[in-house]
CSV table of C-alpha atoms and ligand atoms in Angstrom, one decimal:
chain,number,residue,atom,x,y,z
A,13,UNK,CA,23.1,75.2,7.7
A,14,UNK,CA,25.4,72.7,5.9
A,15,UNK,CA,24.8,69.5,5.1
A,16,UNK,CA,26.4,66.8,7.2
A,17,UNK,CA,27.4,63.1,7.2
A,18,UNK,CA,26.1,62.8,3.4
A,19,UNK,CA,27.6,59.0,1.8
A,20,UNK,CA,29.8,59.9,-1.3
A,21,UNK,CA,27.6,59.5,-3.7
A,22,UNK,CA,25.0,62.6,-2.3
A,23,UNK,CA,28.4,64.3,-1.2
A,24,UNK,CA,29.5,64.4,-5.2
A,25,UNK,CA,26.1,65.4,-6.2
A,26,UNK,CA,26.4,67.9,-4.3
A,27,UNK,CA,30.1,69.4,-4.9
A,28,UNK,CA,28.9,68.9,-8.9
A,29,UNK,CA,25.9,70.4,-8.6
A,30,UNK,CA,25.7,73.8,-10.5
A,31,UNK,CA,29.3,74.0,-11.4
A,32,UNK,CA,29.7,74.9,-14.8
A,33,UNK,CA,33.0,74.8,-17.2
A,34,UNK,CA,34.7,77.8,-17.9
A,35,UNK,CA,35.2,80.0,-20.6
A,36,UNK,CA,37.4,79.4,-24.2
A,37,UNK,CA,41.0,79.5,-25.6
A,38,UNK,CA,42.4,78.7,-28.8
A,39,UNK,CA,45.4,76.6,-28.7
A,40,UNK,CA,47.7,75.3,-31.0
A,41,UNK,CA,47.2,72.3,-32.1
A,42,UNK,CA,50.4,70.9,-31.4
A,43,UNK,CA,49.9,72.4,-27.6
A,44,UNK,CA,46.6,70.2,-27.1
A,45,UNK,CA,47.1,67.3,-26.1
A,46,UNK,CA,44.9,66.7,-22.5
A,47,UNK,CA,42.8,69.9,-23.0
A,48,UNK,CA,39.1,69.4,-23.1
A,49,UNK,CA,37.9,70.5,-26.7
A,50,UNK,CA,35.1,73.1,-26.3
A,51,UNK,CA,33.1,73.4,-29.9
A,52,UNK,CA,32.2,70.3,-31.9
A,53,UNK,CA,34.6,70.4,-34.8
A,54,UNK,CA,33.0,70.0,-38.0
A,55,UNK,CA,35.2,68.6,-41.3
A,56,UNK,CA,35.4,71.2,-43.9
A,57,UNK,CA,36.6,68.3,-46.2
A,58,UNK,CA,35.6,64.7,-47.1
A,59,UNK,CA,38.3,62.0,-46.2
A,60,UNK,CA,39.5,60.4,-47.9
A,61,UNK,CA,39.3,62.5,-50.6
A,62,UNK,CA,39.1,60.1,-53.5
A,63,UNK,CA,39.0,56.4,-54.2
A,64,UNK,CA,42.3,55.3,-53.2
A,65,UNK,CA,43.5,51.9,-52.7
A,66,UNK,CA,44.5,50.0,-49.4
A,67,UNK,CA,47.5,47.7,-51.1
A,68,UNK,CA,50.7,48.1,-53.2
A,69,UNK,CA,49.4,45.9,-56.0
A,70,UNK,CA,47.4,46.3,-59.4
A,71,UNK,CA,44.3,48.3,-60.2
A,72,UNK,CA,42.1,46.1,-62.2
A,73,UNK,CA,38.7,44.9,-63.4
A,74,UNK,CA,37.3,42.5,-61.2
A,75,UNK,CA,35.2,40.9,-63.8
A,76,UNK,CA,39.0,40.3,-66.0
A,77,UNK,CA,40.6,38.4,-62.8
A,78,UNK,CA,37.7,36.4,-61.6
A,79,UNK,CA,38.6,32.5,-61.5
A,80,UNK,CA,42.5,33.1,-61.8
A,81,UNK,CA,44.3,30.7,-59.8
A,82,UNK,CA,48.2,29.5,-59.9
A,83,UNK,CA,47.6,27.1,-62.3
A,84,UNK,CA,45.4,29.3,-64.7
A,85,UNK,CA,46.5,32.8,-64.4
A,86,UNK,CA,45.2,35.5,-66.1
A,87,UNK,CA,47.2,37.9,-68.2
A,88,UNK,CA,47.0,42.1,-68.1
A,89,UNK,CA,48.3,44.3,-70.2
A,90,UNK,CA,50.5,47.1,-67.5
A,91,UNK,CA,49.5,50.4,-68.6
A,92,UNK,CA,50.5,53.3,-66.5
A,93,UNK,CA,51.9,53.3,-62.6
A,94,UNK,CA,50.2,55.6,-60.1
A,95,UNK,CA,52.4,56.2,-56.8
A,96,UNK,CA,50.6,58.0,-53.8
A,97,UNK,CA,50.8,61.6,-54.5
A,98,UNK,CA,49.9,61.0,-57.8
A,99,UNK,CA,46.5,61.9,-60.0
A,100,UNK,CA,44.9,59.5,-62.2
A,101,UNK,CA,42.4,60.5,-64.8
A,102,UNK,CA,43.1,58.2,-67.0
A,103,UNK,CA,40.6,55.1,-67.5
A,104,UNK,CA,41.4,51.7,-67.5
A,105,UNK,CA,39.9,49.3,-70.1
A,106,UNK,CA,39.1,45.7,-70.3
A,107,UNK,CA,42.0,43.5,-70.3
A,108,UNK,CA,44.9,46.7,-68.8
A,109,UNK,CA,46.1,46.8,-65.3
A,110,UNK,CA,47.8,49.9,-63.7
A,111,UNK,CA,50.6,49.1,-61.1
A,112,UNK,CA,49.0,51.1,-58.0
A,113,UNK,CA,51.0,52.0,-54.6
A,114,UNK,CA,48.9,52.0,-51.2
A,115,UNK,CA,47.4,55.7,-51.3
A,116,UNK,CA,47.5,55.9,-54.5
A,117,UNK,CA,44.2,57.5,-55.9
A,118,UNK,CA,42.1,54.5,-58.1
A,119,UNK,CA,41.8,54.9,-61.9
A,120,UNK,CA,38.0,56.0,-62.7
A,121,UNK,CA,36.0,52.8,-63.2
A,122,UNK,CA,38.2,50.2,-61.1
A,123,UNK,CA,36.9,48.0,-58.7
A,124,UNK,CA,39.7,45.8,-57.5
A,125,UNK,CA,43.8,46.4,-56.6
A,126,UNK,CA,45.4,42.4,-56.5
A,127,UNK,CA,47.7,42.8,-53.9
A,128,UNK,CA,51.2,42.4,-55.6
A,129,UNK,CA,51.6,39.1,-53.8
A,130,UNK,CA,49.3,37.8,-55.9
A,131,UNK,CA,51.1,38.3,-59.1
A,132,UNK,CA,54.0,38.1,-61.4
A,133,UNK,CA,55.2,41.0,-63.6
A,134,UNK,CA,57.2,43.0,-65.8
A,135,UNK,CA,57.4,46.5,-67.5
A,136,UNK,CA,54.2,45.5,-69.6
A,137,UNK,CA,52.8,42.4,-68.4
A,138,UNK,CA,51.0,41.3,-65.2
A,139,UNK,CA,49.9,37.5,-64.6
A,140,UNK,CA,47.4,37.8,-61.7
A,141,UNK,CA,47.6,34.1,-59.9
A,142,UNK,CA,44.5,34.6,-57.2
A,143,UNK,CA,41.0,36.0,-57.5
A,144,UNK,CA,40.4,36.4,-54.0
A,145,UNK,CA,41.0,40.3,-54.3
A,146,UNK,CA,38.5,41.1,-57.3
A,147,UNK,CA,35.8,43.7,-55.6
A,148,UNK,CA,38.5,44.1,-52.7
A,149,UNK,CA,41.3,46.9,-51.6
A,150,UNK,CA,39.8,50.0,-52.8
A,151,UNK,CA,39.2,52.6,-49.8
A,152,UNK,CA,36.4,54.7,-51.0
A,153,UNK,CA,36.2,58.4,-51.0
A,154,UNK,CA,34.4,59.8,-47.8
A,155,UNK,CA,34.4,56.2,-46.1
A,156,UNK,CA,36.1,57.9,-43.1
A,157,UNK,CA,34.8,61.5,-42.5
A,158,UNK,CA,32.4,63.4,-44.0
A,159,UNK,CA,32.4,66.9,-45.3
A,160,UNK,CA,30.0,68.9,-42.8
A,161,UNK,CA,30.2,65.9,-40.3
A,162,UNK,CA,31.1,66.6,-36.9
A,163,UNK,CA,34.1,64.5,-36.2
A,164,UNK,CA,35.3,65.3,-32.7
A,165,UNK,CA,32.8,66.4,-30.1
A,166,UNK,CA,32.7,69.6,-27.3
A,167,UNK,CA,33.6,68.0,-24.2
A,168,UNK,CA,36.3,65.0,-25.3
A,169,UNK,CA,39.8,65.4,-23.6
A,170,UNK,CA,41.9,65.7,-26.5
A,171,UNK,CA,44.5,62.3,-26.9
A,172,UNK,CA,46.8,61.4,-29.6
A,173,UNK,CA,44.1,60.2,-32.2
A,174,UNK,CA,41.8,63.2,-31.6
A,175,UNK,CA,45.1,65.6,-32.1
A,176,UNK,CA,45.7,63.3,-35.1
A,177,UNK,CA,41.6,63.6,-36.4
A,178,UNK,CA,41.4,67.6,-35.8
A,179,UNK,CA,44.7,68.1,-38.0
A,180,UNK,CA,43.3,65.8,-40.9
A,181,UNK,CA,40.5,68.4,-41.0
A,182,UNK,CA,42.6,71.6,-40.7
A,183,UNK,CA,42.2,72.1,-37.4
A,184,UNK,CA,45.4,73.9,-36.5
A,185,UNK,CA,43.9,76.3,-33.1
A,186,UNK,CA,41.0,73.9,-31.6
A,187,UNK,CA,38.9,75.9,-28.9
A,188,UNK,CA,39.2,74.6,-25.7
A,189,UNK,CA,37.7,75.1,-22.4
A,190,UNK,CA,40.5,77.5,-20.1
A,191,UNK,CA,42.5,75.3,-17.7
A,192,UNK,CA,40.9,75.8,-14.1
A,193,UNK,CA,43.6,78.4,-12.0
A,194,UNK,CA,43.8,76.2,-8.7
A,195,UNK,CA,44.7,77.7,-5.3
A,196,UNK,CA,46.2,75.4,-2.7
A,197,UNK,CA,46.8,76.0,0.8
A,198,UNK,CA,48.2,74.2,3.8
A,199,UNK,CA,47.1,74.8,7.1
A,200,UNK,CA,49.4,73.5,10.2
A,201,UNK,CA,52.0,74.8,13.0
A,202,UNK,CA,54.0,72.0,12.3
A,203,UNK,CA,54.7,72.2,8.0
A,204,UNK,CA,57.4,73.7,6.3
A,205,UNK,CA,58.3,73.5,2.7
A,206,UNK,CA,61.4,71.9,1.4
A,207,UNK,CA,63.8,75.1,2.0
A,208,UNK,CA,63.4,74.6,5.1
A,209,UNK,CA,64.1,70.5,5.4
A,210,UNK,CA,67.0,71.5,7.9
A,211,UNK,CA,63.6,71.9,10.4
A,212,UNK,CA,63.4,68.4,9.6
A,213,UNK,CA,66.1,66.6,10.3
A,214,UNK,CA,66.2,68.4,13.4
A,215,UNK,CA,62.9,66.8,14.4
A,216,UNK,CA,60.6,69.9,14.6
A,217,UNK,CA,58.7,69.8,11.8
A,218,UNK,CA,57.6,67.9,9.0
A,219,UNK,CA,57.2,68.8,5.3
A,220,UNK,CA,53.7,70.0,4.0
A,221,UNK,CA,53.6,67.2,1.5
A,222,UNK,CA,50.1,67.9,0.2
A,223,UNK,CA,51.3,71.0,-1.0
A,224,UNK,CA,53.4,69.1,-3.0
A,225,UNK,CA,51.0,66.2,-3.9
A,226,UNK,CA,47.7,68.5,-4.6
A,227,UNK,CA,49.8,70.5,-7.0
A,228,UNK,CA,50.6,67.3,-8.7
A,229,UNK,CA,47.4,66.2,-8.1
A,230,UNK,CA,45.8,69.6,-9.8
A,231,UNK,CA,48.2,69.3,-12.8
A,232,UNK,CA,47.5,65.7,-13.4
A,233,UNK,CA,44.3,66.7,-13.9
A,234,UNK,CA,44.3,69.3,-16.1
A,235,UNK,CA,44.7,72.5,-13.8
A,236,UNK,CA,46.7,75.3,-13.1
A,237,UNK,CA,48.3,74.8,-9.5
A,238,UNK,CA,48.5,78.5,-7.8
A,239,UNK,CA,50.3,77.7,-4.6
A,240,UNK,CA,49.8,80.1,-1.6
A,241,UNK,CA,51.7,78.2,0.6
A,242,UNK,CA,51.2,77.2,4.2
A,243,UNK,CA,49.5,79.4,6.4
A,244,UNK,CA,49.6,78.7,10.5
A,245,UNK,CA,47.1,77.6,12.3
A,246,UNK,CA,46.4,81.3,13.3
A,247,UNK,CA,43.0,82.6,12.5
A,248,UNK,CA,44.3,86.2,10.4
A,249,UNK,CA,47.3,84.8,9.4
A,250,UNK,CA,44.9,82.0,7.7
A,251,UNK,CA,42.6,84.9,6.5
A,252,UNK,CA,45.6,86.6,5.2
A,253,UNK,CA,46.7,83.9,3.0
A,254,UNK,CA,43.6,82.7,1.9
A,255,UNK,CA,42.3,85.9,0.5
A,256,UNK,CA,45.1,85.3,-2.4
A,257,UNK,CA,42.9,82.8,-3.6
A,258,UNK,CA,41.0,85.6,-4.9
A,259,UNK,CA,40.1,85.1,-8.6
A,260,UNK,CA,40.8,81.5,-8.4
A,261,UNK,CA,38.2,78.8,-10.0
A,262,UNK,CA,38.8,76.4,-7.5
A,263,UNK,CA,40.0,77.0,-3.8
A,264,UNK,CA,42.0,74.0,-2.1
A,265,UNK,CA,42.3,73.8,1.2
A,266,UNK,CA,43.9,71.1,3.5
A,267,UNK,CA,44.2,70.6,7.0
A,268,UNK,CA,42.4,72.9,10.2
A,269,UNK,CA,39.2,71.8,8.7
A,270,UNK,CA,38.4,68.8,11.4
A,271,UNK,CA,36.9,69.5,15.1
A,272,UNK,CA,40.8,70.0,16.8
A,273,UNK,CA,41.2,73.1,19.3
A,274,UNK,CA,43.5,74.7,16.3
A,275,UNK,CA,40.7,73.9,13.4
A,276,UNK,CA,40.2,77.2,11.9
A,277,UNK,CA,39.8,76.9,8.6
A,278,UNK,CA,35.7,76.4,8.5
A,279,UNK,CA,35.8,79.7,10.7
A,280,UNK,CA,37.7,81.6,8.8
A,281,UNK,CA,36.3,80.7,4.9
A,282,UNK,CA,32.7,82.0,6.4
A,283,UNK,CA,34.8,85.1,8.4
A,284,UNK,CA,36.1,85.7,4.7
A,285,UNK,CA,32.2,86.0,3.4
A,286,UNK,CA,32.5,82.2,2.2
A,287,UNK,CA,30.0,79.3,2.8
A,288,UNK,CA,30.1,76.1,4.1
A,289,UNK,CA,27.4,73.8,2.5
A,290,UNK,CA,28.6,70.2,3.2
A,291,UNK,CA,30.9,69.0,6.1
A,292,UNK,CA,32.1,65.5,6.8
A,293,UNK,CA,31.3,62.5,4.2
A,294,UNK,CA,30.9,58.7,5.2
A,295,UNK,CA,33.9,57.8,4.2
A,296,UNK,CA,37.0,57.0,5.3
A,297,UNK,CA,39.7,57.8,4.8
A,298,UNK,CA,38.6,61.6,4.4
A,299,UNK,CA,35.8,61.9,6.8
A,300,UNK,CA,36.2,65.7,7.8
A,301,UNK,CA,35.8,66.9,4.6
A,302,UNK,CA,34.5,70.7,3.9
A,303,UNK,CA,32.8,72.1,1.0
A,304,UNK,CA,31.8,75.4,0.2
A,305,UNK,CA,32.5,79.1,-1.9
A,306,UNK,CA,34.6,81.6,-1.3
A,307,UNK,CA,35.5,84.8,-3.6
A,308,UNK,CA,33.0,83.3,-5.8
A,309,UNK,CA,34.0,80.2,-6.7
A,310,UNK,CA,34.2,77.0,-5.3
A,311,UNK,CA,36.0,75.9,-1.9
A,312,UNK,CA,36.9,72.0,-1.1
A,313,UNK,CA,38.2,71.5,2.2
A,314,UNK,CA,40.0,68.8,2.4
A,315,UNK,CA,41.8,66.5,5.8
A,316,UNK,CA,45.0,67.4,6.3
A,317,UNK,CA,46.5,64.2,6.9
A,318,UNK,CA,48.2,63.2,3.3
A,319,UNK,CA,46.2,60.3,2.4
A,320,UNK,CA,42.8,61.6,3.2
A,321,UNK,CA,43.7,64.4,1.3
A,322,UNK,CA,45.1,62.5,-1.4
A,323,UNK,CA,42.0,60.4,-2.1
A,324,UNK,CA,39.3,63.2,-1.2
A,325,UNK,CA,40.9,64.9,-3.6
A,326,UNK,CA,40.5,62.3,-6.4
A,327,UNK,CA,37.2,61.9,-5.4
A,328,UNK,CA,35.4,65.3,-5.4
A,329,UNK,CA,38.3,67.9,-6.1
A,330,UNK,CA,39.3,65.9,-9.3
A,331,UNK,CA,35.9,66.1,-11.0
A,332,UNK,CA,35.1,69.2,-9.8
A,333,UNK,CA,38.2,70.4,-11.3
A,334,UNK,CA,37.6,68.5,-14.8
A,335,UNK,CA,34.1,69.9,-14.8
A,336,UNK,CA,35.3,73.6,-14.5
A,337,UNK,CA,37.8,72.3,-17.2
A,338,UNK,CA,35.0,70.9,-19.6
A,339,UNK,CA,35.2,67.6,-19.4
A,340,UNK,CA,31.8,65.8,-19.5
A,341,UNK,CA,33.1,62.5,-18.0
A,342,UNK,CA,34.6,64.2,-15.0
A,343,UNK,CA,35.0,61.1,-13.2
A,344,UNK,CA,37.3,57.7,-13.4
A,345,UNK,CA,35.8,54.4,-14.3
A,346,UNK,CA,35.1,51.6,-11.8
A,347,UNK,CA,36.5,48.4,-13.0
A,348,UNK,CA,35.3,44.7,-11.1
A,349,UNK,CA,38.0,43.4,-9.3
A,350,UNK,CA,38.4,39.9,-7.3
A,351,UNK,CA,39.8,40.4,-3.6
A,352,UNK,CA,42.6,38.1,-3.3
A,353,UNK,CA,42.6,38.7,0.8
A,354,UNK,CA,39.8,39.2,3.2
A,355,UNK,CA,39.1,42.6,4.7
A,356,UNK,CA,37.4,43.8,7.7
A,357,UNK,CA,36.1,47.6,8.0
A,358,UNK,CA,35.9,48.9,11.7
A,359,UNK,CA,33.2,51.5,11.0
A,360,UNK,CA,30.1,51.7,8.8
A,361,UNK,CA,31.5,53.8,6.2
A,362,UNK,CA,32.5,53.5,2.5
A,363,UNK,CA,36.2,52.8,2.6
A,364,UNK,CA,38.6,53.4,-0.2
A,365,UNK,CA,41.8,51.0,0.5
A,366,UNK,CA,44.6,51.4,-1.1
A,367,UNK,CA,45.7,48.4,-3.6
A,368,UNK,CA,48.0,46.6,-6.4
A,369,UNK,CA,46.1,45.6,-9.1
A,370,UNK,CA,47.1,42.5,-11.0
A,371,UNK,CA,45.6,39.8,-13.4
A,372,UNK,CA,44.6,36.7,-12.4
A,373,UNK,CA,45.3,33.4,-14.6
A,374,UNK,CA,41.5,33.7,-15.3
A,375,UNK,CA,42.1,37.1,-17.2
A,376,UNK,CA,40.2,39.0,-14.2
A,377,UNK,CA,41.6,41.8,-12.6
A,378,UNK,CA,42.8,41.0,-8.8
A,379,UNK,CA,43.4,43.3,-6.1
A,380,UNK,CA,45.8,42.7,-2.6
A,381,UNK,CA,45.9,46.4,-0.2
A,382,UNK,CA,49.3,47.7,-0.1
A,383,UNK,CA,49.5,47.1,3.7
A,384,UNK,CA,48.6,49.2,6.7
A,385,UNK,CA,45.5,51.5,6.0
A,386,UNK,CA,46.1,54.2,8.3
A,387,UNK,CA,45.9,57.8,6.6
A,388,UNK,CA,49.0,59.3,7.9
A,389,UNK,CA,51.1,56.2,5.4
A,390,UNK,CA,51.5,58.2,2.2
A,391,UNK,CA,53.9,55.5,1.1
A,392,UNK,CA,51.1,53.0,1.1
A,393,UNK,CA,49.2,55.4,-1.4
A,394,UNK,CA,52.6,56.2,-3.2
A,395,UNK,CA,52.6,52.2,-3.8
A,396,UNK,CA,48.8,51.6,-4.7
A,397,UNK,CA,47.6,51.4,-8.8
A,398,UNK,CA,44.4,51.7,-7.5
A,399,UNK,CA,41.8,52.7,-4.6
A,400,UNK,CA,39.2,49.8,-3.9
A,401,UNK,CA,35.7,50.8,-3.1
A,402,UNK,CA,34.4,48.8,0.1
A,403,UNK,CA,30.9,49.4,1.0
A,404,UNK,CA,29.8,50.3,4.6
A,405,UNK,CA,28.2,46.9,4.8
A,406,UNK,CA,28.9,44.1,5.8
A,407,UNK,CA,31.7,44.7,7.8
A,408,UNK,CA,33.8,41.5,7.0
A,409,UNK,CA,34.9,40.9,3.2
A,410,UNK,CA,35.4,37.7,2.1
A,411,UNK,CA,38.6,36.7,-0.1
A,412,UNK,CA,37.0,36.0,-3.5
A,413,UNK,CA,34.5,38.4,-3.5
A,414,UNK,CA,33.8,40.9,-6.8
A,415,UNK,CA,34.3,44.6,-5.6
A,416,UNK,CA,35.4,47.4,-7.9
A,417,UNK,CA,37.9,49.6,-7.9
A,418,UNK,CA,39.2,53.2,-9.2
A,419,UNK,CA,42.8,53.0,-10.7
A,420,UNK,CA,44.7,55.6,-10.3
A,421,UNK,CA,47.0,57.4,-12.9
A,422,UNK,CA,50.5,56.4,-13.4
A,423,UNK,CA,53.0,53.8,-14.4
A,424,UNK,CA,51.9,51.0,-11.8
A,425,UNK,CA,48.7,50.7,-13.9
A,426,UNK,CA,50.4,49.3,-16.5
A,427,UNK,CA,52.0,45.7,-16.5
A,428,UNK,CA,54.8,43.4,-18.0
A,429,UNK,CA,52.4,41.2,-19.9
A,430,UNK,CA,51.5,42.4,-23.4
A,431,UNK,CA,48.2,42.1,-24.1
A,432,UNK,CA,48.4,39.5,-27.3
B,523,AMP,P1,44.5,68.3,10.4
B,523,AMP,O1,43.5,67.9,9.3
B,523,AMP,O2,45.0,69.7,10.3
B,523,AMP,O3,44.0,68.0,11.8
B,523,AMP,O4,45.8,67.4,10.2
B,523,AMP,C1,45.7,66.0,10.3
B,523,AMP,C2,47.1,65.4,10.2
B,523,AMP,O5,47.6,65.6,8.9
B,523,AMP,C3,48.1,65.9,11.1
B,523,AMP,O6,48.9,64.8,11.5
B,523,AMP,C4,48.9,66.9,10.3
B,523,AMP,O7,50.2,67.0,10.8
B,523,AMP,C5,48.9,66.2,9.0
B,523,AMP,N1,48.9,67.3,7.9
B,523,AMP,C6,48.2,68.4,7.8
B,523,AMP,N2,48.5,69.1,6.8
B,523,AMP,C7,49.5,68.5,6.2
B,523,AMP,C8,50.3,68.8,5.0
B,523,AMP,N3,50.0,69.9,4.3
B,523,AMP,N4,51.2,67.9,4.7
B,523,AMP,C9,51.4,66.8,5.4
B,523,AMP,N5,50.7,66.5,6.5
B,523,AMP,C10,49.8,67.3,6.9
B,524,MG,MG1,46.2,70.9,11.4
């Protein structure tokens, strides 16, 4: 028995539920960027590692500069420079500055660096013209990490700062969590791929664009496309191809998977020993979506027609797939956005329209669809920064109202204002 006509919520539940990440890899640390980091990472050394001071300026007493203003500077005696890269052992009495670079470990005993706009000097002498530095500009030892602290934890997708953190701390081979192996496979009569485009132009078929959008669509999100191609709709020749998804972590499917006369994929993943546990969601687009195992791991059936496929895909494949990869916050964020155009939904089911972000003059995110909803338009997706979540009820959306939205990767996320 499989579960039927669950809303998206239970239906993603349910695809999450029991699915584990997978197992470990070191990689360098240059190579880590986007991999999910699988053992907290604990600091074998305190940072910084001394005193050090935040300005280019002048190591000094505090107590010597307070109440030093233009008009009644004070007067130090210069008596060593420490550069960055430099040691300093050497204390500093009453009455002596030391000329101090930003970095630049702080003499033992100093409590103040004026920054060097603050004062006049030469070789020996420094006439310090402010006090509003004394106690000020010293970075202390430890202020930023910890030794023994853990300073990046299992489960973060590794950006530019956390590549940054982990080689601060010597971190050259993190462990991360494997990259899922993702087998795709069309189903349809009527696909080719693009060696055979000639079929195209001559009007007899059309190209099997998920098989090129999933594998994007699987890279994006941190997997390892295995493509297996398109397989008829024939039900051994289907069999045939999908047994190469053997030793796969995740099985794609697309297409064959609705109630059509030439819908065999359902038949043939439980032919192949596989299960089907959930079939069709309350949503749209995507409706006919299957979801299952097969070899072992886990089969998502998704619609064929590209959109559906497209945003079932971000929906339940993409956090499946960042759960096998490690990820503890599998899925995107929801942001509020105002509907600048009314929307009416024909059926009772949660929709996911494709739309432009864009910010209002209030400093609230907007959202206008990209045109014609219908789930064969892939250019409407290819033109959308974001899907907007309508819920089954009411049917009729005012213009104005709050509703959130997922955005999707990419350049059209980002706009031409900068943000201060
Ligand atoms: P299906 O889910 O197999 O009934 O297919 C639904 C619609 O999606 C049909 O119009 C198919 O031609 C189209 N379609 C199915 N698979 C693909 C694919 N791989 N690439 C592009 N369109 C597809
Ligand atoms: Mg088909």
């Amino acid at each position: 028995m499989s579960l039927t006509r669950l809303s998206v919520a239970e239906a993603s539940a349910h695809v999450l539920d029991g699915i584990v990440p997978l197992g470990t890899e070191t990689v360098a640390l240059r190579d880590a960027l986007g991999r999910v980091l699988a053992r907290d990472v604990v600091s074998p050394v305190t940072l910084p590692p001394w005193d050090n001071s935040s300005m280019d300026g002048f190591a000094v007493h505090a107590a010597d500069v307070r109440g030093a203003r233009r008009a009644t500077p004070v007067r130090l005696r210069v008596v060593a420079t420490i550069a960055a890269g430099m040691q300093s052992d050497r204390p500093v009495g009453r009455g002596e500055a030391v000329r101090i670079m930003t970095g630049a470990p702080v003499p033992p005993g100093i409590d103040s660096v004026v920054r060097v706009e603050d004062t006049a000097f030469t070789e020996e002498r420094v006439e310090i013209r402010d006090d509003r530095d004394a106690g000020a500009n010293i970075r202390r030892a430890g202020e930023d990490v910890r030794e023994g602290a853990t300073v990046i934890g299992a489960g973060t997708t590794l950006m530019a700062a956390h590549i940054g953190v982990l080689s601060s701390v010597g971190c050259a081979e993190p462990i991360v969590h494997r990259r899922p192996r993702v087998a795709i496979l069309a189903t349809g009569d009527e696909l080719v791929t693009l060696d055979a485009f000639d079929e195209v132009r001559a009007r007899r078929r059309i190209v099997s664009s998920n098989s090129y959008s999933l594998e994007a669509a699987v890279r994006a999100a941190g997997g390892e496309p295995v493509s297996l191609g398109i397989a008829p709709d024939d039900p051994a020749q289907l069999a045939d191809r999908l047994r190469a998804a053997e030793g796969c972590d995740l099985i794609v499917t697309s297409g064959g998977v609705s109630v059509g006369d030439f819908d065999y994929t359902r038949r043939v993943v439980s032919e192949l020993g596989g299960t089907l546990s959930l079939w069709r969601v309350r949503m749209r687009p995507g409706a006919p979506l299957g979801f299952g195992r097969l070899f072992g791991a886990p089969w998502i059936g998704l619609p064929g027609n590209p959109v559906s496929a497209l945003v079932t895909f971000e929906l339940f494949g993409r956090p499946l797939l960042r759960t096998l990869g490690g990820s503890r916050r599998p899925h995107r964020r929801a942001v509020p956005v105002t509907l600048d155009e009314p929307v009416e939904l024909r059926a009772p089911l949660t929709h996911f329209l494709r739309c432009r972000l864009s910010e209002g003059a209030d400093g609230t995110l907007h959202a206008r669809l990209t045109g014609m909803q219908s789930s064969g338009m892939l250019t409407s997706m290819s033109s959308a920064d974001a899907l907007l979540v309508v819920p089954p009820e009411p049917a009729s959306v005012e213009s104005g109202t709050v509703l959130r939205a997922l955005p999707l990767d990419g350049d059209l996320g980002g706009t031409d204002r900068p943000p201060a």
